[in-house]
Tab-separated table of C-alpha atoms in Angstrom:
chain	number	residue	atom	x	y	z
A	254	GLU	CA	-42.105	30.775	7.527
A	255	ILE	CA	-40.104	33.720	8.782
A	256	LEU	CA	-38.214	31.645	11.308
A	257	ALA	CA	-37.546	29.226	8.444
A	258	ALA	CA	-36.073	31.880	6.360
A	259	ILE	CA	-34.157	32.993	9.325
A	260	ALA	CA	-32.904	29.757	9.968
A	261	GLY	CA	-32.116	29.208	6.420
A	262	PHE	CA	-30.048	32.605	6.202
A	263	PHE	CA	-27.983	31.588	9.267
A	264	ALA	CA	-27.534	27.893	7.973
A	265	GLU	CA	-26.119	29.503	4.574
A	266	GLY	CA	-24.280	31.811	6.595
A	267	ALA	CA	-22.690	28.662	8.460
A	268	ALA	CA	-21.696	26.804	5.177
A	269	PRO	CA	-21.322	29.520	2.406
A	270	LYS	CA	-21.052	28.102	-1.354
A	271	PRO	CA	-18.174	30.604	-2.805
A	272	LEU	CA	-17.589	27.718	-5.248
A	273	ALA	CA	-20.986	26.596	-6.302
A	274	GLY	CA	-20.876	26.352	-10.041
A	275	ARG	CA	-17.005	25.964	-10.399
A	276	ARG	CA	-15.678	22.605	-11.524
A	277	ALA	CA	-12.547	21.244	-9.948
A	278	VAL	CA	-10.177	18.380	-10.717
A	279	VAL	CA	-8.169	17.016	-7.763
A	280	THR	CA	-5.455	14.219	-8.314
A	281	SER	CA	-4.465	12.346	-5.006
A	282	GLY	CA	-2.362	9.353	-3.702
A	283	PRO	CA	0.547	7.583	-5.191
A	284	THR	CA	0.870	5.951	-8.568
A	285	HIS	CA	2.011	2.492	-8.816
A	286	GLU	CA	4.416	1.345	-11.875
A	287	PRO	CA	4.308	-2.289	-12.674
A	288	ILE	CA	7.851	-4.206	-12.897
A	289	ASP	CA	5.899	-7.471	-13.489
A	290	PRO	CA	2.504	-8.848	-12.388
A	291	VAL	CA	3.366	-8.994	-8.828
A	292	ARG	CA	5.912	-6.287	-8.458
A	293	TYR	CA	5.706	-2.535	-8.609
A	294	ILE	CA	7.421	0.948	-7.575
A	295	ALA	CA	5.426	2.962	-5.436
A	296	ASN	CA	5.921	5.706	-3.109
A	297	ARG	CA	4.833	6.612	0.407
A	298	SER	CA	1.694	9.056	-0.507
A	299	SER	CA	-1.263	8.057	1.614
A	300	GLY	CA	-3.607	10.236	-0.319
A	301	LYS	CA	-4.610	12.239	2.978
A	302	GLN	CA	-3.936	15.465	1.692
A	303	GLY	CA	-5.132	15.220	-1.764
A	304	HIS	CA	-8.560	13.526	-0.628
A	305	ALA	CA	-8.871	16.249	1.907
A	306	VAL	CA	-8.486	18.995	-0.642
A	307	ALA	CA	-10.984	17.507	-2.572
A	308	ALA	CA	-13.560	17.300	0.198
A	309	ALA	CA	-12.912	20.968	1.046
A	310	LEU	CA	-13.466	22.127	-2.381
A	311	ALA	CA	-16.866	20.172	-2.457
A	312	ALA	CA	-17.924	21.648	0.981
A	313	LEU	CA	-17.263	25.045	-0.578
A	314	GLY	CA	-19.865	23.998	-3.324
A	315	ALA	CA	-17.480	22.917	-6.054
A	316	ASP	CA	-18.410	20.029	-8.647
A	317	VAL	CA	-15.368	17.991	-7.744
A	318	THR	CA	-13.804	15.085	-9.651
A	319	LEU	CA	-11.031	13.129	-7.555
A	320	ILE	CA	-8.574	11.023	-9.667
A	321	SER	CA	-7.114	8.714	-6.938
A	322	GLY	CA	-4.190	6.331	-7.134
A	323	PRO	CA	-4.315	3.068	-5.071
A	324	VAL	CA	-5.024	4.516	-1.520
A	325	THR	CA	-6.874	2.738	1.458
A	326	LEU	CA	-9.015	5.920	2.165
A	327	ALA	CA	-12.876	6.174	1.951
A	328	ASP	CA	-14.241	8.116	-0.801
A	329	PRO	CA	-14.648	11.863	0.456
A	330	PRO	CA	-18.430	12.379	0.513
A	331	GLY	CA	-20.045	14.281	-2.574
A	332	VAL	CA	-17.012	13.826	-4.755
A	333	ARG	CA	-17.033	11.997	-8.081
A	334	VAL	CA	-14.127	9.450	-7.744
A	335	VAL	CA	-12.122	7.836	-10.610
A	336	ARG	CA	-9.449	5.289	-9.394
A	337	VAL	CA	-6.288	4.915	-11.582
A	338	GLU	CA	-2.966	2.826	-10.743
A	339	THR	CA	-0.221	4.097	-12.959
A	340	ALA	CA	0.969	7.678	-13.963
A	341	ALA	CA	-0.068	7.142	-17.520
A	342	GLU	CA	-3.477	6.171	-16.401
A	343	MET	CA	-3.628	9.184	-14.017
A	344	LEU	CA	-2.864	11.561	-16.874
A	345	ALA	CA	-5.540	10.131	-19.054
A	346	ALA	CA	-7.969	10.323	-16.529
A	347	SER	CA	-6.941	14.003	-15.368
A	348	LEU	CA	-7.207	15.167	-18.980
A	349	ALA	CA	-10.577	13.478	-19.500
A	350	ALA	CA	-11.884	15.201	-16.281
A	351	VAL	CA	-10.475	18.728	-17.043
A	352	GLN	CA	-10.701	19.188	-20.712
A	353	THR	CA	-14.557	18.343	-21.322
A	354	PRO	CA	-16.554	19.361	-24.332
A	355	ALA	CA	-18.300	22.117	-22.014
A	356	GLY	CA	-15.000	23.626	-21.540
A	357	PRO	CA	-12.013	23.181	-19.262
A	358	ALA	CA	-12.505	22.583	-15.498
A	359	ASP	CA	-11.982	25.885	-13.384
A	360	ILE	CA	-9.547	24.385	-10.951
A	361	ALA	CA	-7.044	21.826	-11.110
A	362	VAL	CA	-5.143	20.651	-7.925
A	363	CYS	CA	-2.520	18.158	-8.567
A	364	ALA	CA	-1.757	16.530	-5.030
A	365	ALA	CA	-0.749	13.198	-6.212
A	366	ALA	CA	2.680	11.892	-5.736
A	367	VAL	CA	3.042	10.834	-9.196
A	368	ALA	CA	5.958	8.615	-9.716
A	369	ASP	CA	8.507	10.381	-12.125
A	370	TRP	CA	9.760	6.932	-13.560
A	371	ARG	CA	8.180	4.059	-14.662
A	372	VAL	CA	10.083	0.611	-15.667
A	373	ALA	CA	10.710	0.791	-19.112
A	374	THR	CA	9.583	-2.443	-20.121
A	375	ALA	CA	7.382	-4.368	-17.701
A	376	ALA	CA	7.670	-8.136	-17.758
A	377	GLY	CA	4.389	-10.200	-18.413
A	378	ASP	CA	5.353	-12.885	-16.182
A	379	LYS	CA	6.974	-13.030	-12.609
A	380	VAL	CA	10.423	-12.233	-13.029
A	381	LYS	CA	12.455	-15.099	-11.448
A	382	LYS	CA	15.714	-15.450	-9.418
A	383	GLY	CA	18.485	-16.859	-12.025
A	384	PRO	CA	21.837	-17.832	-12.131
A	385	ASP	CA	22.863	-14.398	-13.626
A	386	GLY	CA	22.192	-12.535	-10.257
A	387	PRO	CA	19.688	-9.686	-9.935
A	388	PRO	CA	18.197	-7.925	-12.652
A	389	THR	CA	18.849	-4.146	-13.460
A	390	LEU	CA	15.837	-2.148	-13.777
A	391	ALA	CA	15.826	0.244	-16.822
A	392	LEU	CA	13.333	3.246	-15.960
A	393	ALA	CA	11.675	5.617	-18.482
A	394	GLU	CA	10.308	8.979	-17.598
A	395	ASN	CA	6.696	9.280	-16.940
A	396	PRO	CA	4.332	11.992	-18.355
A	397	ASP	CA	4.348	15.250	-16.422
A	398	ILE	CA	0.547	15.741	-15.300
A	399	LEU	CA	1.005	19.337	-13.694
A	400	ALA	CA	2.777	20.520	-16.628
A	401	THR	CA	0.419	19.168	-19.216
A	402	LEU	CA	-2.533	20.556	-17.364
A	403	SER	CA	-0.616	23.868	-17.005
A	404	GLN	CA	-0.016	24.563	-20.765
A	405	PRO	CA	-1.602	27.682	-21.758
A	406	GLY	CA	-4.470	27.645	-24.130
A	407	PRO	CA	-8.227	27.668	-24.249
A	408	ARG	CA	-8.318	23.968	-22.514
A	409	ARG	CA	-6.385	25.292	-19.425
A	410	PRO	CA	-8.119	25.766	-16.068
A	411	ARG	CA	-8.150	29.242	-14.733
A	412	LEU	CA	-6.220	28.130	-11.839
A	413	VAL	CA	-3.668	25.074	-11.536
A	414	VAL	CA	-2.234	24.218	-8.127
A	415	GLY	CA	0.546	21.739	-7.722
A	416	PHE	CA	2.041	20.218	-4.739
A	417	ALA	CA	5.819	19.754	-4.048
A	418	ALA	CA	6.999	17.148	-1.874
A	419	GLU	CA	10.764	17.499	-0.823
A	420	THR	CA	13.160	15.948	1.774
A	421	ARG	CA	15.550	19.185	1.556
A	422	ASP	CA	15.727	22.598	0.207
A	423	VAL	CA	12.134	22.629	0.121
A	424	LEU	CA	11.490	26.424	-0.822
A	425	THR	CA	14.125	26.046	-3.523
A	426	TYR	CA	12.937	23.298	-5.313
A	427	ALA	CA	9.215	24.361	-4.809
A	428	ALA	CA	10.149	27.931	-6.685
A	429	ALA	CA	11.965	26.144	-9.403
A	430	LYS	CA	9.167	23.736	-9.801
A	431	LEU	CA	6.566	26.915	-10.157
A	432	ALA	CA	8.587	28.394	-12.677
A	433	LYS	CA	9.240	25.259	-14.772
A	434	LYS	CA	5.682	23.634	-14.618
A	435	GLY	CA	3.784	26.504	-15.793
A	436	CYS	CA	1.347	26.326	-12.724
A	437	ASP	CA	-0.064	29.104	-10.542
A	438	TRP	CA	0.501	27.924	-7.250
A	439	ILE	CA	2.633	25.429	-5.455
A	440	VAL	CA	1.908	23.962	-1.841
A	441	ALA	CA	5.355	22.826	-0.829
A	442	ASN	CA	5.802	20.457	2.165
A	443	ASP	CA	8.808	18.789	3.559
A	444	VAL	CA	8.350	14.978	3.622
A	445	ALA	CA	11.845	14.217	4.903
A	446	THR	CA	12.047	11.142	7.398
A	447	GLY	CA	10.888	12.192	10.815
A	448	THR	CA	8.568	14.779	9.594
A	449	GLY	CA	5.882	12.174	9.784
A	450	THR	CA	4.213	14.161	6.856
A	451	PHE	CA	3.950	10.855	4.625
A	452	GLY	CA	1.009	8.814	5.924
A	453	GLY	CA	0.667	11.350	9.032
A	454	ASP	CA	-2.349	13.496	9.711
A	455	ASP	CA	-0.604	16.847	9.952
A	456	ASN	CA	1.162	18.968	7.589
A	457	GLN	CA	3.317	21.843	7.463
A	458	VAL	CA	3.285	23.845	4.124
A	459	HIS	CA	4.311	26.995	2.323
A	460	LEU	CA	2.123	28.404	-0.280
A	461	LEU	CA	3.790	29.839	-3.377
A	462	ARG	CA	2.175	31.849	-5.834
A	463	ARG	CA	3.464	33.569	-8.810
A	464	ASP	CA	4.453	37.150	-8.113
A	465	ALA	CA	3.951	36.739	-4.326
A	466	ALA	CA	6.246	36.275	-1.313
A	467	PRO	CA	5.877	32.665	-0.126
A	468	GLU	CA	3.417	32.170	2.633
A	469	ALA	CA	4.518	29.940	5.443
A	470	TRP	CA	1.309	28.058	7.194
A	471	PRO	CA	1.594	26.933	10.441
A	472	ARG	CA	1.598	23.203	11.127
A	473	LEU	CA	-2.153	22.102	10.720
A	474	SER	CA	-4.079	18.906	10.118
A	475	LYS	CA	-4.173	17.808	6.522
A	476	THR	CA	-7.925	18.778	7.050
A	477	ALA	CA	-7.203	22.301	8.043
A	478	VAL	CA	-4.559	22.704	5.186
A	479	ALA	CA	-6.939	21.653	2.760
A	480	GLN	CA	-9.849	24.035	4.159
A	481	ARG	CA	-7.382	26.957	4.103
A	482	LEU	CA	-6.497	26.082	0.513
A	483	ALA	CA	-9.936	25.744	-0.627
A	484	GLN	CA	-10.821	29.172	1.085
A	485	ALA	CA	-7.554	30.817	-0.825
A	486	ILE	CA	-9.073	29.115	-3.889
A	487	ALA	CA	-12.342	30.439	-3.482
A	488	ASP	CA	-11.087	33.884	-2.655
A	489	THR	CA	-9.467	33.978	-5.916
A	490	PHE	CA	-12.553	33.482	-7.671
A	491	ASP	CA	-14.651	35.680	-5.754
A	492	PRO	CA	-12.118	38.367	-3.795
A	493	SER	CA	-15.295	39.758	-2.440
A	494	ALA	CA	-16.479	36.497	-0.546
A	495	THR	CA	-13.976	36.807	2.233
A	496	ALA	CA	-14.602	40.250	2.941
A	497	THR	CA	-18.311	39.994	3.116
A	498	SER	CA	-18.218	37.018	5.274
A	499	GLU	CA	-15.751	38.934	7.600
A	500	ALA	CA	-18.074	41.910	7.557
A	501	VAL	CA	-20.779	39.901	8.857
B	53	GLU	CA	-21.998	-27.747	38.641
B	54	ILE	CA	-22.774	-30.646	36.582
B	55	LEU	CA	-24.363	-28.476	34.131
B	56	ALA	CA	-21.339	-26.222	33.775
B	57	ALA	CA	-19.034	-29.182	33.414
B	58	ILE	CA	-21.200	-30.520	30.554
B	59	ALA	CA	-21.446	-27.134	29.056
B	60	GLY	CA	-17.467	-26.859	29.527
B	61	PHE	CA	-16.979	-30.341	27.837
B	62	PHE	CA	-18.884	-29.203	24.715
B	63	ALA	CA	-17.454	-25.862	24.539
B	64	GLU	CA	-14.083	-27.774	24.684
B	65	GLY	CA	-15.462	-30.021	21.845
B	66	ALA	CA	-16.516	-27.205	19.978
B	67	ALA	CA	-13.229	-25.599	19.866
B	68	PRO	CA	-10.665	-28.162	20.305
B	69	LYS	CA	-7.040	-26.977	21.018
B	70	PRO	CA	-4.925	-29.407	19.357
B	71	LEU	CA	-1.911	-26.807	19.194
B	72	ALA	CA	-2.087	-25.861	22.708
B	73	GLY	CA	1.457	-25.524	24.209
B	74	ARG	CA	2.817	-25.292	20.530
B	75	ARG	CA	4.820	-22.083	19.527
B	76	ALA	CA	4.249	-20.993	15.908
B	77	VAL	CA	5.774	-18.144	13.689
B	78	VAL	CA	4.018	-16.693	10.685
B	79	THR	CA	5.351	-14.264	8.225
B	80	SER	CA	2.744	-12.373	6.222
B	81	GLY	CA	2.202	-9.233	3.764
B	82	PRO	CA	4.602	-7.907	1.371
B	83	THR	CA	8.196	-6.319	1.826
B	84	HIS	CA	8.879	-2.668	0.923
B	85	GLU	CA	12.527	-2.220	-0.308
B	86	PRO	CA	13.347	1.748	-0.308
B	87	ILE	CA	14.860	3.421	-3.545
B	88	ASP	CA	14.891	6.716	-1.588
B	89	PRO	CA	12.889	8.211	1.256
B	90	VAL	CA	9.989	8.666	-0.842
B	91	ARG	CA	9.737	5.679	-3.198
B	92	TYR	CA	10.088	1.738	-2.899
B	93	ILE	CA	9.652	-1.477	-4.469
B	94	ALA	CA	6.535	-3.155	-3.308
B	95	ASN	CA	4.698	-6.300	-4.459
B	96	ARG	CA	0.700	-7.038	-4.290
B	97	SER	CA	0.545	-9.281	-1.389
B	98	SER	CA	-2.422	-7.853	0.914
B	99	GLY	CA	-1.436	-10.311	3.794
B	100	LYS	CA	-5.043	-11.615	4.037
B	101	GLN	CA	-3.785	-15.380	3.748
B	102	GLY	CA	-0.803	-14.990	6.035
B	103	HIS	CA	-2.842	-13.491	8.975
B	104	ALA	CA	-5.578	-15.970	8.332
B	105	VAL	CA	-2.892	-18.725	8.787
B	106	ALA	CA	-1.826	-16.887	12.155
B	107	ALA	CA	-5.522	-16.532	13.243
B	108	ALA	CA	-6.384	-20.112	12.391
B	109	LEU	CA	-3.059	-21.553	14.315
B	110	ALA	CA	-3.926	-19.272	17.192
B	111	ALA	CA	-7.763	-20.668	17.223
B	112	LEU	CA	-6.409	-24.412	17.626
B	113	GLY	CA	-4.596	-23.227	20.742
B	114	ALA	CA	-0.954	-22.545	19.219
B	115	ASP	CA	1.224	-19.556	20.623
B	116	VAL	CA	1.478	-17.259	17.689
B	117	THR	CA	3.925	-14.670	16.498
B	118	LEU	CA	2.940	-12.980	13.404
B	119	ILE	CA	5.808	-11.101	11.750
B	120	SER	CA	4.003	-8.750	9.297
B	121	GLY	CA	5.043	-6.407	6.427
B	122	PRO	CA	3.081	-3.255	5.693
B	123	VAL	CA	-0.559	-4.249	5.381
B	124	THR	CA	-3.549	-2.619	5.941
B	125	LEU	CA	-5.238	-5.517	7.907
B	126	ALA	CA	-6.275	-5.514	11.492
B	127	ASP	CA	-4.086	-7.514	13.929
B	128	PRO	CA	-5.650	-11.121	14.139
B	129	PRO	CA	-6.834	-11.602	17.693
B	130	GLY	CA	-4.927	-13.657	20.208
B	131	VAL	CA	-1.755	-13.013	18.175
B	132	ARG	CA	1.657	-11.378	19.058
B	133	VAL	CA	2.270	-9.174	15.881
B	134	VAL	CA	5.808	-7.693	15.163
B	135	ARG	CA	5.698	-5.041	12.251
B	136	VAL	CA	8.460	-4.964	9.775
B	137	GLU	CA	9.167	-3.179	6.157
B	138	THR	CA	12.020	-4.625	4.580
B	139	ALA	CA	13.115	-8.216	3.826
B	140	ALA	CA	16.273	-7.755	6.024
B	141	GLU	CA	13.881	-6.590	9.015
B	142	MET	CA	11.804	-9.661	8.381
B	143	LEU	CA	14.738	-11.959	8.581
B	144	ALA	CA	15.845	-10.546	11.542
B	145	ALA	CA	12.663	-10.485	13.232
B	146	SER	CA	11.704	-14.148	12.301
B	147	LEU	CA	14.859	-15.508	13.612
B	148	ALA	CA	14.492	-13.698	16.908
B	149	ALA	CA	10.972	-15.160	17.399
B	150	VAL	CA	11.938	-18.598	15.878
B	151	GLN	CA	15.380	-19.311	17.722
B	152	THR	CA	14.411	-18.452	21.276
B	153	PRO	CA	16.823	-19.661	24.370
B	154	ALA	CA	13.840	-21.875	25.097
B	155	GLY	CA	14.641	-23.861	21.866
B	156	PRO	CA	13.151	-23.235	18.575
B	157	ALA	CA	9.428	-22.736	17.618
B	158	ASP	CA	7.598	-25.882	16.728
B	159	ILE	CA	5.924	-24.375	13.487
B	160	ALA	CA	7.139	-21.759	11.045
B	161	VAL	CA	4.816	-20.641	8.273
B	162	CYS	CA	6.255	-18.283	5.775
B	163	ALA	CA	3.148	-16.688	4.005
B	164	ALA	CA	4.851	-13.305	3.168
B	165	ALA	CA	5.558	-12.377	-0.289
B	166	VAL	CA	9.290	-11.300	0.541
B	167	ALA	CA	11.072	-8.921	-2.111
B	168	ASP	CA	13.811	-11.075	-3.783
B	169	TRP	CA	15.499	-8.144	-4.436
B	170	ARG	CA	16.253	-4.708	-2.761
B	171	VAL	CA	17.902	-1.559	-4.389
B	172	ALA	CA	21.649	-2.065	-4.129
B	173	THR	CA	22.190	1.343	-2.694
B	174	ALA	CA	19.132	3.341	-1.383
B	175	ALA	CA	19.481	7.178	-1.598
B	176	GLY	CA	19.348	9.144	1.482
B	177	ASP	CA	17.594	11.869	-0.345
B	178	LYS	CA	14.775	12.059	-3.017
B	179	VAL	CA	16.295	11.175	-6.245
B	180	LYS	CA	15.524	14.072	-8.719
B	181	LYS	CA	14.639	14.184	-12.306
B	182	GLY	CA	17.852	15.355	-13.925
B	183	PRO	CA	19.401	16.137	-17.386
B	184	ASP	CA	21.078	12.746	-17.605
B	185	GLY	CA	17.454	11.011	-17.787
B	186	PRO	CA	16.277	8.277	-15.791
B	187	PRO	CA	18.468	6.546	-13.494
B	188	THR	CA	18.949	2.583	-13.501
B	189	LEU	CA	18.230	0.848	-10.449
B	190	ALA	CA	20.800	-1.748	-9.480
B	191	LEU	CA	19.264	-4.567	-7.493
B	192	ALA	CA	20.860	-6.660	-4.911
B	193	GLU	CA	19.489	-10.370	-3.793
B	194	ASN	CA	17.683	-10.227	-0.586
B	195	PRO	CA	18.163	-12.912	2.361
B	196	ASP	CA	15.968	-16.021	1.933
B	197	ILE	CA	13.822	-16.133	4.858
B	198	LEU	CA	12.299	-19.541	4.161
B	199	ALA	CA	15.697	-21.142	3.327
B	200	THR	CA	17.314	-19.891	6.394
B	201	LEU	CA	14.529	-20.878	8.654
B	202	SER	CA	14.679	-24.470	7.017
B	203	GLN	CA	18.593	-25.065	7.532
B	204	PRO	CA	18.871	-28.219	9.372
B	205	GLY	CA	20.131	-28.371	12.657
B	206	PRO	CA	18.808	-28.170	16.626
B	207	ARG	CA	17.485	-24.463	15.770
B	208	ARG	CA	15.021	-25.647	12.924
B	209	PRO	CA	11.464	-25.808	13.659
B	210	ARG	CA	10.199	-29.321	13.502
B	211	LEU	CA	7.592	-28.207	10.677
B	212	VAL	CA	8.513	-25.342	8.232
B	213	VAL	CA	5.906	-24.360	5.542
B	214	GLY	CA	6.351	-22.237	2.704
B	215	PHE	CA	3.965	-20.410	0.221
B	216	ALA	CA	4.745	-20.171	-3.576
B	217	ALA	CA	3.095	-17.422	-5.607
B	218	GLU	CA	3.752	-17.880	-9.371
B	219	THR	CA	1.972	-16.562	-12.478
B	220	ARG	CA	2.553	-19.883	-14.290
B	221	ASP	CA	3.618	-23.321	-14.178
B	222	VAL	CA	2.656	-23.243	-10.466
B	223	LEU	CA	3.134	-26.981	-9.563
B	224	THR	CA	6.474	-27.443	-11.436
B	225	TYR	CA	8.082	-24.109	-9.652
B	226	ALA	CA	6.501	-25.008	-6.406
B	227	ALA	CA	8.131	-28.769	-6.652
B	228	ALA	CA	11.526	-27.102	-7.455
B	229	LYS	CA	10.862	-24.590	-4.696
B	230	LEU	CA	10.014	-27.503	-2.081
B	231	ALA	CA	13.538	-29.183	-3.062
B	232	LYS	CA	15.548	-26.090	-3.122
B	233	LYS	CA	14.705	-24.393	0.047
B	234	GLY	CA	14.646	-27.372	2.458
B	235	CYS	CA	11.247	-26.816	3.945
B	236	ASP	CA	8.675	-29.682	4.519
B	237	TRP	CA	5.660	-28.362	2.755
B	238	ILE	CA	4.970	-25.731	0.152
B	239	VAL	CA	1.472	-24.303	-0.426
B	240	ALA	CA	1.359	-23.060	-3.876
B	241	ASN	CA	-1.020	-20.702	-5.608
B	242	ASP	CA	-1.632	-18.990	-8.860
B	243	VAL	CA	-1.596	-15.281	-8.773
B	244	ALA	CA	-1.652	-14.572	-12.355
B	245	THR	CA	-3.577	-11.450	-13.466
B	246	GLY	CA	-7.264	-12.430	-13.669
B	247	THR	CA	-6.989	-15.058	-11.011
B	248	GLY	CA	-7.886	-12.274	-8.383
B	249	THR	CA	-5.917	-13.842	-5.656
B	250	PHE	CA	-3.675	-10.826	-4.825
B	251	GLY	CA	-5.737	-8.589	-2.643
B	252	GLY	CA	-8.919	-10.953	-3.120
B	253	ASP	CA	-10.632	-13.149	-0.516
B	254	ASP	CA	-10.459	-16.490	-2.072
B	255	ASN	CA	-7.471	-18.811	-3.055
B	256	GLN	CA	-7.004	-21.885	-4.837
B	257	VAL	CA	-4.018	-23.749	-3.770
B	258	HIS	CA	-1.947	-27.252	-4.141
B	259	LEU	CA	-0.455	-28.658	-0.909
B	260	LEU	CA	3.032	-30.309	-1.664
B	261	ARG	CA	4.800	-32.102	0.961
B	262	ARG	CA	7.978	-34.184	0.831
B	263	ASP	CA	7.345	-37.736	-0.148
B	264	ALA	CA	3.592	-37.146	-1.015
B	265	ALA	CA	1.404	-36.640	-4.012
B	266	PRO	CA	0.490	-32.853	-4.370
B	267	GLU	CA	-3.049	-32.302	-2.928
B	268	ALA	CA	-5.314	-29.598	-4.968
B	269	TRP	CA	-7.790	-28.069	-2.774
B	270	PRO	CA	-10.780	-26.591	-3.977
B	271	ARG	CA	-11.218	-22.981	-4.194
B	272	LEU	CA	-11.830	-21.526	-0.795
B	273	SER	CA	-11.962	-18.457	1.022
B	274	LYS	CA	-8.507	-17.489	2.612
B	275	THR	CA	-9.878	-18.060	5.799
B	276	ALA	CA	-10.977	-21.722	4.904
B	277	VAL	CA	-7.535	-22.267	3.417
B	278	ALA	CA	-5.874	-21.150	6.581
B	279	GLN	CA	-8.286	-23.407	8.568
B	280	ARG	CA	-7.525	-26.418	6.525
B	281	LEU	CA	-3.867	-25.649	6.761
B	282	ALA	CA	-3.726	-25.313	10.376
B	283	GLN	CA	-5.908	-28.538	10.654
B	284	ALA	CA	-3.188	-30.255	8.501
B	285	ILE	CA	-0.305	-29.071	10.793
B	286	ALA	CA	-2.257	-30.037	13.856
B	287	ASP	CA	-2.768	-33.588	12.413
B	288	THR	CA	1.004	-33.623	11.845
B	289	PHE	CA	1.908	-33.045	15.322
B	290	ASP	CA	-0.914	-35.108	16.759
B	291	PRO	CA	-2.096	-37.811	14.282
B	292	SER	CA	-4.962	-39.171	16.812
B	293	ALA	CA	-6.522	-35.710	16.982
B	294	THR	CA	-8.627	-35.744	14.083
B	295	ALA	CA	-9.573	-39.143	14.291
B	296	THR	CA	-10.670	-38.517	17.907
B	297	SER	CA	-12.828	-35.584	17.234
B	298	GLU	CA	-14.054	-37.417	14.184
B	299	ALA	CA	-14.991	-40.368	16.457
B	300	VAL	CA	-16.878	-37.965	18.758
């Protein structure tokens, strides 16, 4: 019994659960915006980074709901997964998961690459080639999920984290996004052609927080980026946690 | 030795190779047409039917090159696979595979769901949301791979088979496609929402041949549709093959 208690103590030490009792909602993957029943507008997000964040938060003890666009990834273990296709569906599912009768989730991480635009009027039947030449696609702006979840008030999560994927001037655009969306942190990454970030297993990010200098993280696996982000989130909710585990 | 010869005879009988020595080129999957470095226009083709056709032709002994758009399927065994993204790339790869210095391939099966249109001018950097509201996407017509491979002449494969995916009036559109493209056969299927054909494992098709009444096939797995199509192709190249194997 003493040995079991000691083993239990060290097992707990090996896998601390600083986010136990916290509820987190993570969005991940692309959205698909229909043009007609067979065609759609998509983006290159694989969902790997968002899914890894969901897994990492769950590993630290959080109760995680993952709102996932169309991806080919396995569901992360120990995570509730809600599957959606369009940005409108992702917003509805995110609001339902964040704003519960029991109060808002503690943490929202918007890692999905939500389409900025949908096709204004999706066709009910397949659009055919015709004598008038190619059609023109009129687009309409999609709802902004990150800005919506960041709106101040009693239904706002205490910590709202967004992701910014840019092909140039990454820090400039990310700082502007942080200011404009009203979220607390932005994880900014460079997805320019040749970086291999989209669909790849590695990521090189900057973490931008309100009222703090941007942190440049080294190139890491998406799993390691997620674990570091989850730990930073845990530290925010309980600043003593890291100090204690370091002291041990 | 006698036993080995008998075993060999039956093994051969169990897996006849009526297409041995024939070269086939199969296209499969969707194409992705870039809007900018992160966004693209896609369609719902999973590639399951085209990949199954490539596997079925290879199983009958054909030397198969599979030109595949972006799919999440494993490469079929015993098949040469060339990966492409856009319709323009698929056309170039198909022409290179069909029109070799040794003469044209014997069989071309165009099962890919090639995008009819691409974005007229894809952007080099990610298109940003701006004060002017959503952009409009001007489209341009893509090359027609099936029609190109069907053009009469010494470089045409002896048998060119197209696929038609429609959401309504399937037989009417398929018959028009057969007449217009100049191919020999069309495999027509209904991909309307609710049929489950796109991405699903089953398919219900009609086979249309020039100068023959359309054949309605029962609902079958995509693998079974592919095997039946490959056998029909083999029968065309050697009408005695089926009769012989039935006589045995």
